[in-house]
Coordinates of C-alpha atoms and ligand atoms in Angstrom, one line a residue:
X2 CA -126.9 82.5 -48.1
X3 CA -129.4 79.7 -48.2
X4 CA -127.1 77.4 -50.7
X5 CA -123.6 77.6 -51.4
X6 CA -123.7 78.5 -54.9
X7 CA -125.8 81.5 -53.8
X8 CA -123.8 85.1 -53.5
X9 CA -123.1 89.1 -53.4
X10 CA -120.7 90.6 -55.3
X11 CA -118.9 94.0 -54.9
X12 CA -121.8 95.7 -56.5
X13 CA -124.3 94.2 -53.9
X14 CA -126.1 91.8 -56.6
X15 CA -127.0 88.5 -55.8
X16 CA -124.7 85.8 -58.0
X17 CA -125.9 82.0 -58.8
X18 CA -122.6 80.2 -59.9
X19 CA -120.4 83.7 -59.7
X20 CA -123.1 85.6 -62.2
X21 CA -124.6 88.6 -61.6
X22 CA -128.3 87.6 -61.6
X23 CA -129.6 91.2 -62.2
X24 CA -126.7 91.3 -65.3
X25 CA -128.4 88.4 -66.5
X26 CA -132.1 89.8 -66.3
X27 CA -130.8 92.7 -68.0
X28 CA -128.9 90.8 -71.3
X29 CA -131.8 88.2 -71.3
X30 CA -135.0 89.9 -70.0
X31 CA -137.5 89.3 -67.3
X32 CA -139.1 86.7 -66.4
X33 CA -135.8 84.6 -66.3
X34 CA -135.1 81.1 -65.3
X35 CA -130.9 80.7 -64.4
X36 CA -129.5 77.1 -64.1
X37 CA -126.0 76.6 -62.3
X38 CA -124.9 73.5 -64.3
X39 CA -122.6 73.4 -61.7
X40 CA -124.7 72.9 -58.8
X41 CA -126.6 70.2 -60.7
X42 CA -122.7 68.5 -61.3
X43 CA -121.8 68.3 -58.4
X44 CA -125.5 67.3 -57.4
X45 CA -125.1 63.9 -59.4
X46 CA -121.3 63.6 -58.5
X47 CA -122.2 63.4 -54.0
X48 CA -125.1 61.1 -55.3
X49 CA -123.0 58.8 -57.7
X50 CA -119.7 58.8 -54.8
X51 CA -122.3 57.6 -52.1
X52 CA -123.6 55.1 -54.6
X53 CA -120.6 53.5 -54.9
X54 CA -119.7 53.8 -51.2
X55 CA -122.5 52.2 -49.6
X56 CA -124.5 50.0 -52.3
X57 CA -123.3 47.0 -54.7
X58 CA -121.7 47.6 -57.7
X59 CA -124.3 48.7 -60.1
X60 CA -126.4 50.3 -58.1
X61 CA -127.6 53.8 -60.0
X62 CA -128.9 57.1 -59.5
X63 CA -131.8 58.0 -61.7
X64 CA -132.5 61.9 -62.4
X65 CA -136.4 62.3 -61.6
X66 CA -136.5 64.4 -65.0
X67 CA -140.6 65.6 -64.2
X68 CA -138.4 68.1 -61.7
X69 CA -136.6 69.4 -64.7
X70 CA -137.3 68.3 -68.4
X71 CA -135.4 70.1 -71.7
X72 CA -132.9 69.4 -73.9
X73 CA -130.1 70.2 -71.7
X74 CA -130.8 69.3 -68.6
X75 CA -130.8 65.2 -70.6
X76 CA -127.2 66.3 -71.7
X77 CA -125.9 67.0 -68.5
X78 CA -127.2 63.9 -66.7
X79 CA -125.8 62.0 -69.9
X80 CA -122.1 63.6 -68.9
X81 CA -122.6 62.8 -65.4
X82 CA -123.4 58.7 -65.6
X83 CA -126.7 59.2 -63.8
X84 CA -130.2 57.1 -65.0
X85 CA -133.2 59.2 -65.6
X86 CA -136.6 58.4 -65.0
X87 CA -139.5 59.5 -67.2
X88 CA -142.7 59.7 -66.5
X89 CA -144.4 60.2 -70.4
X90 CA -143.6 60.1 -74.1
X91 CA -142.9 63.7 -74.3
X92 CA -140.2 63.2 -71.5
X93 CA -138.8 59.9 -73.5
X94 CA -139.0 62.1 -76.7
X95 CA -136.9 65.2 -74.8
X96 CA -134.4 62.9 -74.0
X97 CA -133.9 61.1 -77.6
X98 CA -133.1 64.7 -78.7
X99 CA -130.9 65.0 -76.0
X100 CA -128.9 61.6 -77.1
X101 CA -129.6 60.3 -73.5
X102 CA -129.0 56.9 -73.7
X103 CA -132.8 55.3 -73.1
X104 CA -131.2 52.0 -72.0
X105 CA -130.6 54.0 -68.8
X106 CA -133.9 55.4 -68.4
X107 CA -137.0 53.9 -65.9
X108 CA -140.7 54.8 -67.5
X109 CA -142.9 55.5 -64.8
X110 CA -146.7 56.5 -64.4
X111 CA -150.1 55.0 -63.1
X112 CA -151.8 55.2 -67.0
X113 CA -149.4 54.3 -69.7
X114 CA -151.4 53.8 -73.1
X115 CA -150.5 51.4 -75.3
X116 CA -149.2 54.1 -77.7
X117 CA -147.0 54.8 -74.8
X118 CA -145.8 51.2 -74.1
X119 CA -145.3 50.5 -78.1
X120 CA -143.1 53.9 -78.0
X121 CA -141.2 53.1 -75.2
X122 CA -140.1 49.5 -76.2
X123 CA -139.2 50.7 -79.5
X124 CA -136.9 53.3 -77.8
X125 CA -135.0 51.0 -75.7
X126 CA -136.3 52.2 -72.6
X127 CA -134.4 50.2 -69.8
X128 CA -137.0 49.3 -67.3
X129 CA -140.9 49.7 -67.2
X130 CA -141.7 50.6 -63.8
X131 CA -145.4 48.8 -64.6
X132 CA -147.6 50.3 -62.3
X133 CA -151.0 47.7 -62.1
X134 CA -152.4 44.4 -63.8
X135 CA -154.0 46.4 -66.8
X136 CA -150.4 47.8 -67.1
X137 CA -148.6 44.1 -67.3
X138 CA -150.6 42.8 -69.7
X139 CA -150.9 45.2 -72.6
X140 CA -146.7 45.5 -71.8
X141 CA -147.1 41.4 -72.2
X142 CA -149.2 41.3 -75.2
X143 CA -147.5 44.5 -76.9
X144 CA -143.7 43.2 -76.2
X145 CA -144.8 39.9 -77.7
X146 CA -146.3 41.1 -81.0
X147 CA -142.8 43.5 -81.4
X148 CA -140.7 40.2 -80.1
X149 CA -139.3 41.2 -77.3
X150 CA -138.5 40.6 -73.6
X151 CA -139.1 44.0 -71.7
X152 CA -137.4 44.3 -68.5
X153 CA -139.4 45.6 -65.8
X154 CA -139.9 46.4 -61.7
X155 CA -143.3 46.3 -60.3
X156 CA -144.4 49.2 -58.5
X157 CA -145.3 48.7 -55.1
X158 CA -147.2 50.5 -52.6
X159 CA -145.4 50.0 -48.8
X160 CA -148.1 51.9 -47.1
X161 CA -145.9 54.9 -46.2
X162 CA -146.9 58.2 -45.0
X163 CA -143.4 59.7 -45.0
X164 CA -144.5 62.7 -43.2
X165 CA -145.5 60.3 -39.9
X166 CA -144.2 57.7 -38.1
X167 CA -143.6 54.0 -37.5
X168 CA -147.1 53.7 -35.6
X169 CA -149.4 55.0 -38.6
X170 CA -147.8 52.8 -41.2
X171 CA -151.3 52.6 -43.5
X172 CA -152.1 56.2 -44.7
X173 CA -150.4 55.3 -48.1
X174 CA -152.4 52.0 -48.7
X175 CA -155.7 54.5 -50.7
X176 CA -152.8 55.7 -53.5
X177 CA -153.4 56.1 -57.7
X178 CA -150.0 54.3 -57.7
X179 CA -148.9 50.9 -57.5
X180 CA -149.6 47.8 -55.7
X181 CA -150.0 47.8 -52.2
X182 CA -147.8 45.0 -50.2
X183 CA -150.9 45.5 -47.4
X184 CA -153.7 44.4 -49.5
X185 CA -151.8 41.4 -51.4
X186 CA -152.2 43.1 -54.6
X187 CA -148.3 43.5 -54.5
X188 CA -148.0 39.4 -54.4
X189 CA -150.6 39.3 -57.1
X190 CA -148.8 41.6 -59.7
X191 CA -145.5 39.9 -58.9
X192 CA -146.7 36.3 -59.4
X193 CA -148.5 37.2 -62.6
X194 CA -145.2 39.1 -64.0
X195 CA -143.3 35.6 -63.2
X196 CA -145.6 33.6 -65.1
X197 CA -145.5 35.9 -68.4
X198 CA -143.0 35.0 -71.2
X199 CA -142.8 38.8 -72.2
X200 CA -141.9 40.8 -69.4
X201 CA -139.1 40.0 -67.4
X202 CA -139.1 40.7 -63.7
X203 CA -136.2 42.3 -62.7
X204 CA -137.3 43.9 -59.5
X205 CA -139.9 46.4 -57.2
X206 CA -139.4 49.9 -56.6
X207 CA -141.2 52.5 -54.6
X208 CA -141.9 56.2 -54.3
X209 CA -143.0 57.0 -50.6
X210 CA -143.5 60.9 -51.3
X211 CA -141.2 63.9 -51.9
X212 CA -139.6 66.9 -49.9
X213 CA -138.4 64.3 -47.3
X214 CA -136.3 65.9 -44.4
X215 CA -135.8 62.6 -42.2
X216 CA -134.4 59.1 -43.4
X217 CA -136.6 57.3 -41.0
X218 CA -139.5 56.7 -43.9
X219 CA -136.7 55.6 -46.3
X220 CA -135.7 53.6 -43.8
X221 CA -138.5 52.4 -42.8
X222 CA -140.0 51.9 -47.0
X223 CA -136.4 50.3 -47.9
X224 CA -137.2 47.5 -45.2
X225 CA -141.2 47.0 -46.1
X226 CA -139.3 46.5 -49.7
X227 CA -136.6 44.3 -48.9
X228 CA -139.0 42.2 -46.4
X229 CA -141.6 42.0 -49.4
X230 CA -138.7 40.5 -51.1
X231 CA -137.7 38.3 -49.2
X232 CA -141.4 36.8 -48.7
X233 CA -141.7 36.6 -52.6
X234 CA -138.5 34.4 -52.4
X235 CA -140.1 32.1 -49.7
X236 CA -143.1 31.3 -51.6
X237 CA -142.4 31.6 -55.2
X238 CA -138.2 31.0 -55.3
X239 CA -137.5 34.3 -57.0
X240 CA -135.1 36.6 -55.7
X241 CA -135.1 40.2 -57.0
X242 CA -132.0 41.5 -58.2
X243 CA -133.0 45.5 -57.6
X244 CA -134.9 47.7 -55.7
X245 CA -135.5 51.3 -56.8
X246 CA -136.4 53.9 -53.6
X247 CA -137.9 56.1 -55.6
X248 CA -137.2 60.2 -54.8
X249 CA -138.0 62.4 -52.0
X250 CA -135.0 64.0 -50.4
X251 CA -136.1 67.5 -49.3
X252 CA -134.4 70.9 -50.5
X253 CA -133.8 73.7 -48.2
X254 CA -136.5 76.5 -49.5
X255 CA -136.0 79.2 -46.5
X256 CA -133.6 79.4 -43.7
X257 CA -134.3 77.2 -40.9
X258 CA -134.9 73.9 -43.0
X259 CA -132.5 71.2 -42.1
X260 CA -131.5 69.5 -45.5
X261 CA -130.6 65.7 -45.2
X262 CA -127.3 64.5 -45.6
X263 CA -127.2 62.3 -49.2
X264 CA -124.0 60.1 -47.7
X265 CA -125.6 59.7 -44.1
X266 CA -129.0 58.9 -45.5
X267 CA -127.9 56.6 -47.8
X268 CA -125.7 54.7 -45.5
X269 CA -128.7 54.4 -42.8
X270 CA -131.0 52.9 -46.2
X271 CA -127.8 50.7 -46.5
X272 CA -127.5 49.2 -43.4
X273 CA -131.7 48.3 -43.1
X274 CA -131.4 46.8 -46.4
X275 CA -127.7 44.8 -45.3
X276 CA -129.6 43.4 -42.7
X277 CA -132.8 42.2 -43.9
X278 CA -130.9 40.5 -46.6
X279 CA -129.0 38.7 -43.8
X280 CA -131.8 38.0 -41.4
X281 CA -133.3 36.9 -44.9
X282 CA -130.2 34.9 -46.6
X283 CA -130.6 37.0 -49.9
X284 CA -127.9 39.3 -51.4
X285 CA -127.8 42.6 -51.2
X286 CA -129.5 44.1 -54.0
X287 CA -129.0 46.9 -56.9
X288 CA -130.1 50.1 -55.2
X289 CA -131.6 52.7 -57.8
X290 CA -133.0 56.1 -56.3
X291 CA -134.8 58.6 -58.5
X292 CA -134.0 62.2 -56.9
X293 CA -135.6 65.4 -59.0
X294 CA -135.8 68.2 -56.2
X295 CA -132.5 67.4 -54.7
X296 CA -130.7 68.0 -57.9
X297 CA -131.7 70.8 -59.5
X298 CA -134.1 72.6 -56.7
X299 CA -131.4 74.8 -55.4
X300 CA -129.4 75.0 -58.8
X301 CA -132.5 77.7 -60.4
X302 CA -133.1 80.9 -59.2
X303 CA -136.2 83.1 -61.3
X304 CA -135.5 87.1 -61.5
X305 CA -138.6 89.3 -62.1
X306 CA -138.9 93.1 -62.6
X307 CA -140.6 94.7 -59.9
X308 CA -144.3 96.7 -61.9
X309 CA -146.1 98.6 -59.2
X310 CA -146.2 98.1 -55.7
X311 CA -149.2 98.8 -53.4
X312 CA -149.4 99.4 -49.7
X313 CA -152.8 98.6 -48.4
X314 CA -152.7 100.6 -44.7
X315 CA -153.2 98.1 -42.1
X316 CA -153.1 95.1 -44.5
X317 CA -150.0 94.7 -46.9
X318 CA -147.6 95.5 -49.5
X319 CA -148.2 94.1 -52.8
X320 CA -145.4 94.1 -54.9
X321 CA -146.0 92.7 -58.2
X322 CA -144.1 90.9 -60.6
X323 CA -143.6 90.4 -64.6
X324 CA -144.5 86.5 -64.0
X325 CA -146.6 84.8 -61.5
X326 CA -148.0 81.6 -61.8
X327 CA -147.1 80.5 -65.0
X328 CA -144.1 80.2 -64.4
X329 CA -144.6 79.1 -60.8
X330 CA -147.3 77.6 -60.1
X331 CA -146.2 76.2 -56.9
X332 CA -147.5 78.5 -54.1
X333 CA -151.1 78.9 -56.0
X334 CA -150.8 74.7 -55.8
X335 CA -149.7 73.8 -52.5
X336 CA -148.9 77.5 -50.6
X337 CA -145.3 76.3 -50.9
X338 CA -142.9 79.1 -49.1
X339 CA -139.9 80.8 -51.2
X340 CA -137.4 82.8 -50.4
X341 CA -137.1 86.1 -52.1
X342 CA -135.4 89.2 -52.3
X343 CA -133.8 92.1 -54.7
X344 CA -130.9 90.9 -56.7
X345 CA -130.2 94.5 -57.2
X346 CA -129.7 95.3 -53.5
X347 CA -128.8 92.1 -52.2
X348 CA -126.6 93.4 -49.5
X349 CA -128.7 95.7 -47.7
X350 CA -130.8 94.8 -45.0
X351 CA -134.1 92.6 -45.3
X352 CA -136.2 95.1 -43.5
X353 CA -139.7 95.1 -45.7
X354 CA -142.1 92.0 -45.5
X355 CA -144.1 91.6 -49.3
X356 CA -146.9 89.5 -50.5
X357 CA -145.5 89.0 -54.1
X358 CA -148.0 88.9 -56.8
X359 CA -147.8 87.7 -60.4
X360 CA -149.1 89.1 -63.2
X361 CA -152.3 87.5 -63.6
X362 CA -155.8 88.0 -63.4
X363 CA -156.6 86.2 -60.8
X364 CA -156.4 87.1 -57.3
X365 CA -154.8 83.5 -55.7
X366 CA -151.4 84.3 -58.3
X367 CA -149.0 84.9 -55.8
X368 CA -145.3 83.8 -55.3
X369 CA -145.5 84.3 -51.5
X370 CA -146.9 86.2 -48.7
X371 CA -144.9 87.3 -45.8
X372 CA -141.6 87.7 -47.8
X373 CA -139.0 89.5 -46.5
X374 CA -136.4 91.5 -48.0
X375 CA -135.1 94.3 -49.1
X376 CA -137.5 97.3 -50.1
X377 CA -138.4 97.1 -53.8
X378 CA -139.2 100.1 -56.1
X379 CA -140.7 99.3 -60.2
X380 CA -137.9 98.5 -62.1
X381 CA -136.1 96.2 -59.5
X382 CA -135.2 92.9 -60.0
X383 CA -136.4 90.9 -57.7
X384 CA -134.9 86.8 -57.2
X385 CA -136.8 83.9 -56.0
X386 CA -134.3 81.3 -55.0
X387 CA -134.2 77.1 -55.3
X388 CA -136.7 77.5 -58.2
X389 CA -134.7 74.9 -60.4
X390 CA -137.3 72.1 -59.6
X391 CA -141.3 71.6 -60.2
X392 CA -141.4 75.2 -61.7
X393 CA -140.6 75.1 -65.9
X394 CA -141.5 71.9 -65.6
X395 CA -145.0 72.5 -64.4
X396 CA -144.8 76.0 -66.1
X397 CA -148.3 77.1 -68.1
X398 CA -149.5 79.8 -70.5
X399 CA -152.0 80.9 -68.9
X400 CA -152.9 84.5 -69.8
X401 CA -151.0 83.8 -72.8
X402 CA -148.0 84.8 -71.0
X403 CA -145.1 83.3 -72.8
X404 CA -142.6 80.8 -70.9
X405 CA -139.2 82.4 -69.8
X406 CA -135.9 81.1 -70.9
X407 CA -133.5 79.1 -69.3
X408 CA -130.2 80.4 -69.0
X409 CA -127.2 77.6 -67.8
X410 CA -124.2 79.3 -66.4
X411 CA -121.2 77.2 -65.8
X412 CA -118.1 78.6 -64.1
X413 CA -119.6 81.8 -63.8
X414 CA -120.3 82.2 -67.5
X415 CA -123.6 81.8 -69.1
X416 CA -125.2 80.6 -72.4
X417 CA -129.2 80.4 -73.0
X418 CA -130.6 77.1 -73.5
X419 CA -134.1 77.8 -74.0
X420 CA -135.4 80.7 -76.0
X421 CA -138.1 82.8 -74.6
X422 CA -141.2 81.7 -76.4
X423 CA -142.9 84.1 -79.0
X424 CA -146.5 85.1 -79.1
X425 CA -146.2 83.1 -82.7
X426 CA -145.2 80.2 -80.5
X427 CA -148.4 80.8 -78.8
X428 CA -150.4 80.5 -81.2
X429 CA -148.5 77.8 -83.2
X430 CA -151.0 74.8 -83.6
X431 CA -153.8 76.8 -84.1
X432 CA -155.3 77.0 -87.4
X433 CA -156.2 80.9 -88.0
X434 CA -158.4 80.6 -91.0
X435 CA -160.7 78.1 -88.6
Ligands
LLP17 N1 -139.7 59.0 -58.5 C1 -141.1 59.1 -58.6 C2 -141.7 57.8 -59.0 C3 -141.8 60.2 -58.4 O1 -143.1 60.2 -58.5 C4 -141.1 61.4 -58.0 C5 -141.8 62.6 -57.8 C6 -139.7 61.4 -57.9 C7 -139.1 60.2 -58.2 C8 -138.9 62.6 -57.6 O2 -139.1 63.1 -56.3 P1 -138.3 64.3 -55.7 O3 -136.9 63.7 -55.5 O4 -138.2 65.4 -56.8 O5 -138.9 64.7 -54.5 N2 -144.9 68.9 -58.1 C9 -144.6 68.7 -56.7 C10 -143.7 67.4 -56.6 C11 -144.3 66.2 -57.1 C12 -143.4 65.0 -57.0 C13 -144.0 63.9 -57.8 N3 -143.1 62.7 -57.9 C14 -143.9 69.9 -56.2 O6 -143.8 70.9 -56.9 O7 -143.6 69.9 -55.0

């Protein structure tokens, strides 16, 4: 199977964390999100053991919570030790209810109002990742008028393209984000954030893109970072006591993709950043990272029911689903490639290839074309693995189709953490008599 927590038990139904998935679609109903809390554990757990391995004491993995935001998921990475970064009020708000503890959280995003910046200082939130000038200053002016000293890290911009190499180091310097080491505005930010009494500068991180499958840009953005450092210390004395790499490892989606190693990776970012501190007489810095995908991608699985499937002679098979892109939006948004088949017949052979539509009206609402599996009939249920990441999170009402649940399941035994919304909840904030 693609991941490890992945399965077939004696009845030839596909398990996630030793549950039968098509058990599960039948007590909870289609469409249905499934969670191993277990896979997300022990997630945290390889990422937290090569922490401590390989960086200084200190050094922290931060959940990348746009991958994955409820209630629950905030609990879990509570339990587990692990940071989170949030990227809005609503995902600061989730995990208050949660009881996350906002000290160890990082507040990201290119446009924070100043409603936003009010909010998060009065929650505690650990460190401003302060994106621009306009940023800096309203966090200046607003800390000072609540009469405090916000910590922060400047967002910089190393002018990465992950997805080339060393030779064509500038694709990243045109980017909605950050400050960009090439252009000097990096310098700028970080001598205007020493010379405020409100903010205090605590260090730079960087995002360099997500569903990474080599460490080479890591590498390559943990040296830009460490170098920038190192110049800032030259010219200005300060020495920063963290850098936070941002996210990006990639997730296995379909067989054939070569998922990076957490430990290896993080010992090769360890060793460029080791020796640029030498070369550079600084210390080794606090290492945060912020992985979403790698966490819970592979931890969600979403069952369907099969409704009517169509053969179009000499064209394709459309099977179609009891979802679609509400609930995954993901191929309609970037033709991202699944893996799918019948949790209901999970052991037989894969010998039909699908185009799997949603429910939608709208012809571009597909899951996936090309999919192979087993052959489906209405009233299967039909799985679409590693769906744990970007999917509720980015999940929609469009058609007025209600959002699935989300069932955990922990040692094989499940509990539902999310309710399937109503049509009531659909209409909730609307005022009927207007
Ligand atoms: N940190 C920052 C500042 C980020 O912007 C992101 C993702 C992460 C961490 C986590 O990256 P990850 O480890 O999950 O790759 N909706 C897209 C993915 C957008 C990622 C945005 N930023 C998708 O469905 O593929």
């Amino acid at each position: 199977m693609l991941h490890e927590n992945y399965g077939i038990n004696e009845k030839g139904h596909l398990t996630v964390c030793g549950a039968d998935t098509a058990a599960l679609a039948e007590k909870y109903g289609t469409p249905l999100y499934i969670l191993d809390e277990d896979f997300v554990r022990a997630k945290c757990r390889q990422y937290k053991a090569s922490f401590e391995k390989h960086f200084p004491s200190g050094s922290t993995p931060f959940f990348a919570s746009k991958a994955l935001s409820f209630v629950g998921i905030y609990r879990i990475i509570a339990e587990e030790g692990l940071g989170t970064d949030i990227v809005s009020p609503g995902e600061l708000y989730t995990a208050q209810k949660a009881g996350f503890p906002i000290s160890k959280t990082c507040f990201h995003g290119n446009n924070k109002t100043d409603a936003d910046i009010e909010y998060g200082i009065k929650a505690g939130v650990g460190y401003f990742v302060v994106d621009g000038m306009d940023e800096l200053n309203a966090l200046d002016r607003i800390a000072k008028r609540l009469g405090v000293v916000q910590d922060i890290l400047l967002r910089i911009t190393p002018g990465i393209d992950p997805h080339t190499f060393a030779a064509v180091n500038t694709g990243r310097i045109d980017s909605k984000f950050g400050s960009s080491t090439d252009t000097g505005a990096a310098e700028e930010i970080t001598r205007a954030a020493l010379s405020l009494d409100n903010v205090r500068l605590c260090g730079y991180h960087c995002h360099i893109g997500s569903q990474i499958f080599e460490s080479e840009p890591f590498c390559r953005a943990a040296k830009i970072m460490t170098e920038f450092s190192a110049l800032i210390k030259r010219r200005y004395g300060y020495e920063a006591g963290i850098i936070n790499l941002g996210g990006g490892f990639g997730v296995r989606y379909y067989d054939g993709q070569e998922e990076p190693d957490i430990d290896s990776f993080t010992a090769e970012i360890a060793e460029v950043i080791k020796d640029t501190c030498n070369k550079n007489g600084m210390k080794f810095p606090v290492i945060f990272m912020e992985p979403g995908r790698s966490i819970v991608g592979a931890a969600g699985v979403t069952v369907y029911t099969v409704g009517s499937v169509k053969t179009i002679p000499g064209f394709r098979t459309y099977v179609s689903v009891d979802g679609g892109m509400p609930d995954n939006p993901r191929y309609a948004l970037y033709a991202s490639r699944y893996t799918a088949l019948i949790a209901n017949k999970a052991s037989l052979p894969c010998t039909e290839e699908y185009t799997v539509a949603g429910r939608c009206c709208e012809s571009g609402d597909l899951i996936g074309e090309g999919m192979r599996m087993q052959s489906a009939v209405r009233g299967d249920k039909l799985a679409v693995l590693v769906t744990g990441a970007y999917n509720y999170s980015m999940a929609s009402n469009y058609n007025r189709l209600p959002l699935p649940p989300i069932v955990i399941v922990s040692g094989g035994v499940d509990r539902l953490a999310v309710r399937r919304q109503s049509f009531d909840d659909l209409i909730r904030n609307e005022l009927t008599e207007n």
